[in-house]
Amino acid sequence: MNKRELVKKLQEIEWLDFEAKEAKSEVPKSSWATVSAFCNTAGGWLVFGVSKKGKDYEITRVDNPEKIEQDFLTTLRGDKFNKLIKAEPKKYDIEGKAVLAFFIPSMHSKDKPVYFNSLSNTFIRTGSGDQRATREEIDAMYRNSSFDKKDEELTEFTFEDLDRETVQRYRTYLESREPEHRYNSVTARQMLELMKVIIGGKVTVGGALVFGTEEVVTSVISDFRVEYLEVAGTSFADALNRYEYRMPVLKNLFEYYFAISEKLKNHVNIPFRLKGMQRDENQPQIKAIREALVNLLMHTDYYSNARPRIRVLSDRIEFFNPGSLPKAVKYILKEEFSMPRNNTIAHIFRTIRLSENIGSGFHKMFTGWTSYYSRKPVVEGDFDYYKIMFYLDKKVEEKAGEKVTEKLGVKLGVKLGVNEETTQKTTQ
């Protein structure tokens, strides 16, 4: 942050990543809450030598900048905090007045929560202020610190406790998608052992959530469910009814994937296109929404008090995921970064090719969706959740060509022996 950027910040009203304090002769005690909040959230600048009067900020100066800088940095490297914090210091001279600024980085999820003196002094940044973290928020940070390990923990259940119908359905699907896969030549129990779904005779948490009976799954996660809602409006407020459809509770994640996937297909436009002599229903935009679904199931923090949720509204489809992303989306897209929260669940879905193996899932979501729709998916979130929104705005050229495509599609469909009513539905 240079001098011009600092002055600009002082002219604004609120900032998520900026906190100013007077600090005329000593480090303010309230600074430690801000340091904790920045470390636990998205990082930010802590500025000394500025006072607030109403909504205005005034540069007041730091009397002894060298001493205050040393005191502040020494404390961050001492035992007041539970983690070593490496702040980036800067000094400014504004109209003959000394101002100190320190960039406090966001800590890696493995190092959170960051607190001072005791765990009760754990803070997070909400809006432009510091808030003491709740017990649930602290618990979420601890779960994030063991990001990719929770679903590998062992349960008390064995192979005999799993849902046989689900296991067989999975094997049948694998044989159809990967007929040469080595898992096809072994027994169901051996397959699950090779996949690390069963370790030492015990079913992992991830394995129980995908293959378990209702009794097994609810023994692991008592309030297990994936919410799926269809709302006839852009929000609950403008809908005549709170929701048009709500999916009932299903027994495990494998059932949820296929049930929700079928529902979502009805809300994504699939223009009539031929692939060989068959109608192509597996177009990039439908692949994008399926990838978002499996991404939700692989990355959800199932121990959170919140539940994974899909909402289909009139202008968008939303995927709400309890649990944060391991990195910012821009880095995930740039680096094709892959670090699922639930490794066991990810391996189960990737084995049958329902998800990408090489970290390109987010890339598929973004490029696939914009191949037909005009807006990129929007991602927002915090340390304990993220949400992906797919807006249903069609591209201009798609709108202009839809009627022509529909007429041509129906004619071709009829020639291929496809029911006309079905053909018209897929072009809508």
mmCIF file of C-alpha atoms in Angstrom, residues 18-24 26-39 44-49 68 71-73 75-76 80-81 102-104 114-117 121-124 129-131:
data_model
loop_
_atom_site.group_PDB
_atom_site.id
_atom_site.type_symbol
_atom_site.label_atom_id
_atom_site.label_comp_id
_atom_site.label_asym_id
_atom_site.label_seq_id
_atom_site.Cartn_x
_atom_site.Cartn_y
_atom_site.Cartn_z
ATOM 1 C CA PHE A 18 -8.360 -1.805 6.715
ATOM 2 C CA GLU A 19 -8.452 -0.713 10.362
ATOM 3 C CA ALA A 20 -7.156 2.636 11.673
ATOM 4 C CA LYS A 21 -6.173 3.379 15.289
ATOM 5 C CA GLU A 22 -4.727 6.475 16.982
ATOM 6 C CA ALA A 23 -1.710 4.825 18.724
ATOM 7 C CA LYS A 24 -0.180 8.157 19.635
ATOM 8 C CA GLU A 26 1.607 3.178 22.644
ATOM 9 C CA VAL A 27 0.132 0.178 20.859
ATOM 10 C CA PRO A 28 -3.651 0.170 21.531
ATOM 11 C CA LYS A 29 -4.891 -2.931 23.343
ATOM 12 C CA SER A 30 -7.692 -3.251 20.777
ATOM 13 C CA SER A 31 -5.037 -3.945 18.132
ATOM 14 C CA TRP A 32 -4.749 -7.581 19.200
ATOM 15 C CA ALA A 33 -8.393 -8.299 18.359
ATOM 16 C CA THR A 34 -7.856 -6.792 14.898
ATOM 17 C CA VAL A 35 -4.712 -8.868 14.346
ATOM 18 C CA SER A 36 -6.615 -12.045 15.299
ATOM 19 C CA ALA A 37 -9.540 -11.082 13.035
ATOM 20 C CA PHE A 38 -7.341 -10.384 10.015
ATOM 21 C CA CYS A 39 -5.406 -13.641 10.516
ATOM 22 C CA GLY A 44 -5.721 -6.584 6.017
ATOM 23 C CA TRP A 45 -3.928 -3.366 6.939
ATOM 24 C CA LEU A 46 -3.702 -2.100 10.532
ATOM 25 C CA VAL A 47 -2.791 1.611 10.554
ATOM 26 C CA PHE A 48 -1.463 3.609 13.528
ATOM 27 C CA GLY A 49 -1.546 7.406 13.732
ATOM 28 C CA ILE A 68 5.772 1.513 18.643
ATOM 29 C CA ASP A 71 6.793 -3.106 20.396
ATOM 30 C CA PHE A 72 4.105 -4.235 17.958
ATOM 31 C CA LEU A 73 6.298 -6.580 15.900
ATOM 32 C CA THR A 75 4.537 -8.917 20.429
ATOM 33 C CA LEU A 76 3.495 -10.645 17.208
ATOM 34 C CA LYS A 80 0.996 -13.520 23.326
ATOM 35 C CA PHE A 81 -0.425 -15.191 20.224
ATOM 36 C CA PHE A 102 1.190 -3.146 9.075
ATOM 37 C CA PHE A 103 -0.132 -5.715 6.650
ATOM 38 C CA ILE A 104 -1.477 -8.690 8.632
ATOM 39 C CA VAL A 114 -5.319 -17.476 15.692
ATOM 40 C CA TYR A 115 -5.974 -15.983 19.116
ATOM 41 C CA PHE A 116 -4.197 -14.072 21.889
ATOM 42 C CA ASN A 117 -3.867 -15.139 25.538
ATOM 43 C CA ASN A 121 -9.908 -14.238 22.317
ATOM 44 C CA THR A 122 -10.467 -15.558 18.814
ATOM 45 C CA PHE A 123 -11.817 -12.850 16.502
ATOM 46 C CA ILE A 124 -13.098 -12.681 12.922
ATOM 47 C CA GLY A 129 -15.328 -4.504 12.452
ATOM 48 C CA ASP A 130 -13.847 -7.201 14.665
ATOM 49 C CA GLN A 131 -16.214 -9.728 16.210
#
